[in-house]
mmCIF file of C-alpha atoms and ligand atoms in Angstrom:
data_model
loop_
_atom_site.group_PDB
_atom_site.id
_atom_site.type_symbol
_atom_site.label_atom_id
_atom_site.label_comp_id
_atom_site.label_asym_id
_atom_site.label_seq_id
_atom_site.Cartn_x
_atom_site.Cartn_y
_atom_site.Cartn_z
ATOM 1 C CA UNK A 215 -18.841 -2.137 -11.303
ATOM 2 C CA UNK A 216 -15.222 -2.220 -11.035
ATOM 3 C CA UNK A 217 -13.532 -4.846 -8.924
ATOM 4 C CA UNK A 218 -10.786 -4.083 -6.618
ATOM 5 C CA UNK A 219 -8.116 -4.666 -9.178
ATOM 6 C CA UNK A 220 -9.801 -2.276 -11.148
ATOM 7 C CA UNK A 221 -9.916 0.380 -9.118
ATOM 8 C CA UNK A 222 -6.691 -0.080 -7.468
ATOM 9 C CA UNK A 223 -4.604 -0.502 -10.586
ATOM 10 C CA UNK A 224 -5.823 3.012 -11.964
ATOM 11 C CA UNK A 225 -4.851 4.188 -8.481
ATOM 12 C CA UNK A 226 -1.963 3.240 -6.310
ATOM 13 C CA UNK A 227 -1.807 6.304 -3.870
ATOM 14 C CA UNK A 228 -1.790 4.430 -0.860
ATOM 15 C CA UNK A 229 1.927 2.360 -1.966
ATOM 16 C CA UNK A 230 3.160 6.104 -2.117
ATOM 17 C CA UNK A 231 1.729 7.516 0.864
ATOM 18 C CA UNK A 232 2.214 5.668 3.474
ATOM 19 C CA UNK A 233 5.056 3.432 5.951
ATOM 20 C CA UNK A 234 4.049 -0.235 5.345
ATOM 21 C CA UNK A 235 5.419 -1.899 7.982
ATOM 22 C CA UNK A 236 4.936 -5.441 9.266
ATOM 23 C CA UNK A 237 6.121 -8.248 11.662
ATOM 24 C CA UNK A 238 9.631 -10.113 10.377
ATOM 25 C CA UNK A 239 7.845 -13.459 10.505
ATOM 26 C CA UNK A 240 6.325 -12.796 6.962
ATOM 27 C CA UNK A 241 9.605 -12.530 5.263
ATOM 28 C CA UNK A 242 10.207 -15.327 2.883
ATOM 29 C CA UNK A 243 13.689 -15.455 5.217
ATOM 30 C CA UNK A 244 11.435 -16.489 7.847
ATOM 31 C CA UNK A 245 9.545 -20.225 8.062
ATOM 32 C CA UNK A 246 6.724 -20.075 6.403
ATOM 33 C CA UNK A 247 7.083 -16.106 5.360
ATOM 34 C CA UNK A 248 6.006 -14.874 1.958
ATOM 35 C CA UNK A 249 7.381 -11.238 1.354
ATOM 36 C CA UNK A 250 10.994 -11.122 -0.437
ATOM 37 C CA UNK A 251 13.359 -9.891 2.028
ATOM 38 C CA UNK A 252 15.592 -8.107 -0.371
ATOM 39 C CA UNK A 253 12.548 -5.474 -1.195
ATOM 40 C CA UNK A 254 12.664 -4.557 3.059
ATOM 41 C CA UNK A 255 14.385 -2.700 5.437
ATOM 42 C CA UNK A 256 14.783 -3.657 8.916
ATOM 43 C CA UNK A 257 13.246 -1.234 11.652
ATOM 44 C CA UNK A 258 14.044 -3.474 14.645
ATOM 45 C CA UNK A 259 14.484 -7.219 15.789
ATOM 46 C CA UNK A 260 10.718 -7.625 14.996
ATOM 47 C CA UNK A 261 9.727 -5.050 12.453
ATOM 48 C CA UNK A 262 10.467 -4.536 8.756
ATOM 49 C CA UNK A 263 9.669 -2.030 6.520
ATOM 50 C CA UNK A 264 8.969 -2.391 2.647
ATOM 51 C CA UNK A 265 11.676 -0.241 1.054
ATOM 52 C CA UNK A 266 10.935 3.151 -0.117
ATOM 53 C CA UNK A 267 8.207 3.891 2.282
ATOM 54 C CA UNK A 268 10.168 5.106 5.172
ATOM 55 C CA UNK A 269 10.598 8.789 4.162
ATOM 56 C CA UNK A 270 8.715 11.403 1.842
ATOM 57 C CA UNK A 271 8.296 11.319 -1.208
ATOM 58 C CA UNK A 272 7.232 7.810 -0.552
ATOM 59 C CA UNK A 273 6.739 5.042 -3.310
ATOM 60 C CA UNK A 274 7.070 1.561 -2.541
ATOM 61 C CA UNK A 275 9.663 -0.317 -4.247
ATOM 62 C CA UNK A 276 7.333 -2.668 -5.553
ATOM 63 C CA UNK A 277 5.344 -0.431 -7.206
ATOM 64 C CA UNK A 278 5.466 0.139 -10.772
ATOM 65 C CA UNK A 279 3.725 2.423 -13.464
ATOM 66 C CA UNK A 280 2.063 5.770 -13.173
ATOM 67 C CA UNK A 281 -0.063 6.594 -9.819
ATOM 68 C CA UNK A 282 -3.795 7.271 -11.045
ATOM 69 C CA UNK A 283 -3.068 5.909 -14.425
ATOM 70 C CA UNK A 284 -1.759 2.386 -14.370
ATOM 71 C CA UNK A 285 0.022 0.667 -11.138
ATOM 72 C CA UNK A 286 0.881 -3.041 -10.758
ATOM 73 C CA UNK A 287 2.330 -4.187 -7.386
ATOM 74 C CA UNK A 288 5.284 -6.419 -8.789
ATOM 75 C CA UNK A 289 4.830 -8.563 -5.353
ATOM 76 C CA UNK A 290 1.139 -8.873 -5.576
ATOM 77 C CA UNK A 291 0.864 -12.439 -4.544
ATOM 78 C CA UNK A 292 3.689 -11.786 -1.666
ATOM 79 C CA UNK A 293 2.651 -8.467 -0.308
ATOM 80 C CA UNK A 294 2.726 -8.065 3.311
ATOM 81 C CA UNK A 295 -0.559 -8.310 5.654
ATOM 82 C CA UNK A 296 -1.180 -4.390 5.782
ATOM 83 C CA UNK A 297 -1.369 -4.223 2.048
ATOM 84 C CA UNK A 298 -4.073 -7.162 2.161
ATOM 85 C CA UNK A 299 -5.966 -5.427 4.897
ATOM 86 C CA UNK A 300 -5.964 -1.798 3.264
ATOM 87 C CA UNK A 301 -9.205 -0.425 2.339
ATOM 88 C CA UNK A 302 -10.875 -3.675 2.064
ATOM 89 C CA UNK A 303 -13.991 -2.109 0.191
ATOM 90 C CA UNK A 304 -12.169 -0.303 -2.246
ATOM 91 C CA UNK A 305 -13.142 -2.984 -4.890
ATOM 92 C CA UNK A 306 -17.065 -2.117 -4.802
ATOM 93 C CA UNK A 307 -16.209 1.588 -4.677
ATOM 94 C CA UNK A 308 -15.942 2.281 -1.073
ATOM 95 C CA UNK A 309 -13.099 4.162 0.441
ATOM 96 C CA UNK A 310 -12.046 4.624 3.810
ATOM 97 C CA UNK A 311 -9.988 7.358 5.314
ATOM 98 C CA UNK A 312 -6.716 6.418 4.648
ATOM 99 C CA UNK A 313 -7.704 5.614 1.044
ATOM 100 C CA UNK A 314 -9.428 8.967 0.773
ATOM 101 C CA UNK A 315 -6.025 10.432 1.973
ATOM 102 C CA UNK A 316 -3.887 9.038 -0.077
ATOM 103 C CA UNK A 317 -6.140 9.736 -2.893
ATOM 104 C CA UNK A 318 -6.239 13.154 -2.558
ATOM 105 C CA UNK A 319 -2.636 13.696 -1.799
ATOM 106 C CA UNK A 320 -1.889 12.266 -5.387
ATOM 107 C CA UNK A 321 -4.880 14.656 -6.863
ATOM 108 C CA UNK A 322 -7.192 11.789 -7.152
ATOM 109 C CA UNK A 323 -10.884 12.185 -5.868
ATOM 110 C CA UNK A 324 -11.779 9.981 -2.727
ATOM 111 C CA UNK A 325 -13.841 7.151 -3.262
ATOM 112 C CA UNK A 326 -17.216 7.146 -1.967
ATOM 113 C CA UNK A 327 -17.144 6.259 1.947
ATOM 114 C CA UNK A 328 -13.914 8.346 2.636
ATOM 115 C CA UNK A 329 -13.911 10.779 5.162
ATOM 116 C CA UNK A 330 -12.501 14.536 4.688
ATOM 117 C CA UNK A 331 -8.987 14.723 6.671
ATOM 118 C CA UNK A 332 -5.540 14.559 5.791
ATOM 119 C CA UNK A 333 -2.929 12.330 6.935
ATOM 120 C CA UNK A 334 -0.674 13.927 9.707
ATOM 121 C CA UNK A 335 2.953 14.942 8.667
HETATM 122 S S1 LIG B 529 -5.478 4.292 -2.119
HETATM 123 FE FE1 LIG B 529 -7.519 3.352 -2.313
HETATM 124 S S2 LIG B 529 -8.290 3.122 -4.425
HETATM 125 FE FE2 LIG B 529 -6.000 3.922 -4.541
HETATM 126 S S3 LIG B 529 -4.762 1.783 -4.428
HETATM 127 FE FE3 LIG B 529 -5.108 2.325 -2.528
HETATM 128 S S4 LIG B 529 -6.995 0.945 -1.870
HETATM 129 FE FE4 LIG B 529 -6.904 1.112 -3.785
HETATM 130 S S1 LIG B 530 3.622 -4.292 -1.612
HETATM 131 FE FE1 LIG B 530 2.550 -3.992 -3.260
HETATM 132 S S2 LIG B 530 0.471 -3.366 -2.372
HETATM 133 FE FE2 LIG B 530 2.438 -3.352 -0.666
HETATM 134 S S3 LIG B 530 2.739 -1.094 -0.611
HETATM 135 FE FE3 LIG B 530 4.220 -1.937 -2.104
HETATM 136 S S4 LIG B 530 3.515 -1.781 -4.247
HETATM 137 FE FE4 LIG B 530 1.787 -1.453 -2.686
#
């Protein structure tokens, strides 16, 4: 059975599909924060977004490699909370709606457990 790392390092679709927004307190420029500030853009006083995920074609600036072949998150240990929470069962081969939508957008088959809806534009 593949673990999360093995499943997702052959994919990366979610990192090139969604807008990755999170609270500013996660930035390494804030006390106790950890996400590299230099790789983000401010949205407002409270919210920031991973650079590259704001407009289509989206691709997070921290993503390396080729989607569907081999990818790596350059800041895996410092990734923001939405990335940590995304599709938590992908590692045991279970997707969810957003994981499946992202994979289909990149011509990859959904994992078991994904739904059949495409994301809204
Ligand atoms: S879309 Fe799903 S399988 Fe692909 S990297 Fe994201 S969580 Fe992993
Ligand atoms: S920070 Fe890493 S896990 Fe999160 S969207 Fe960017 S490449 Fe993907």
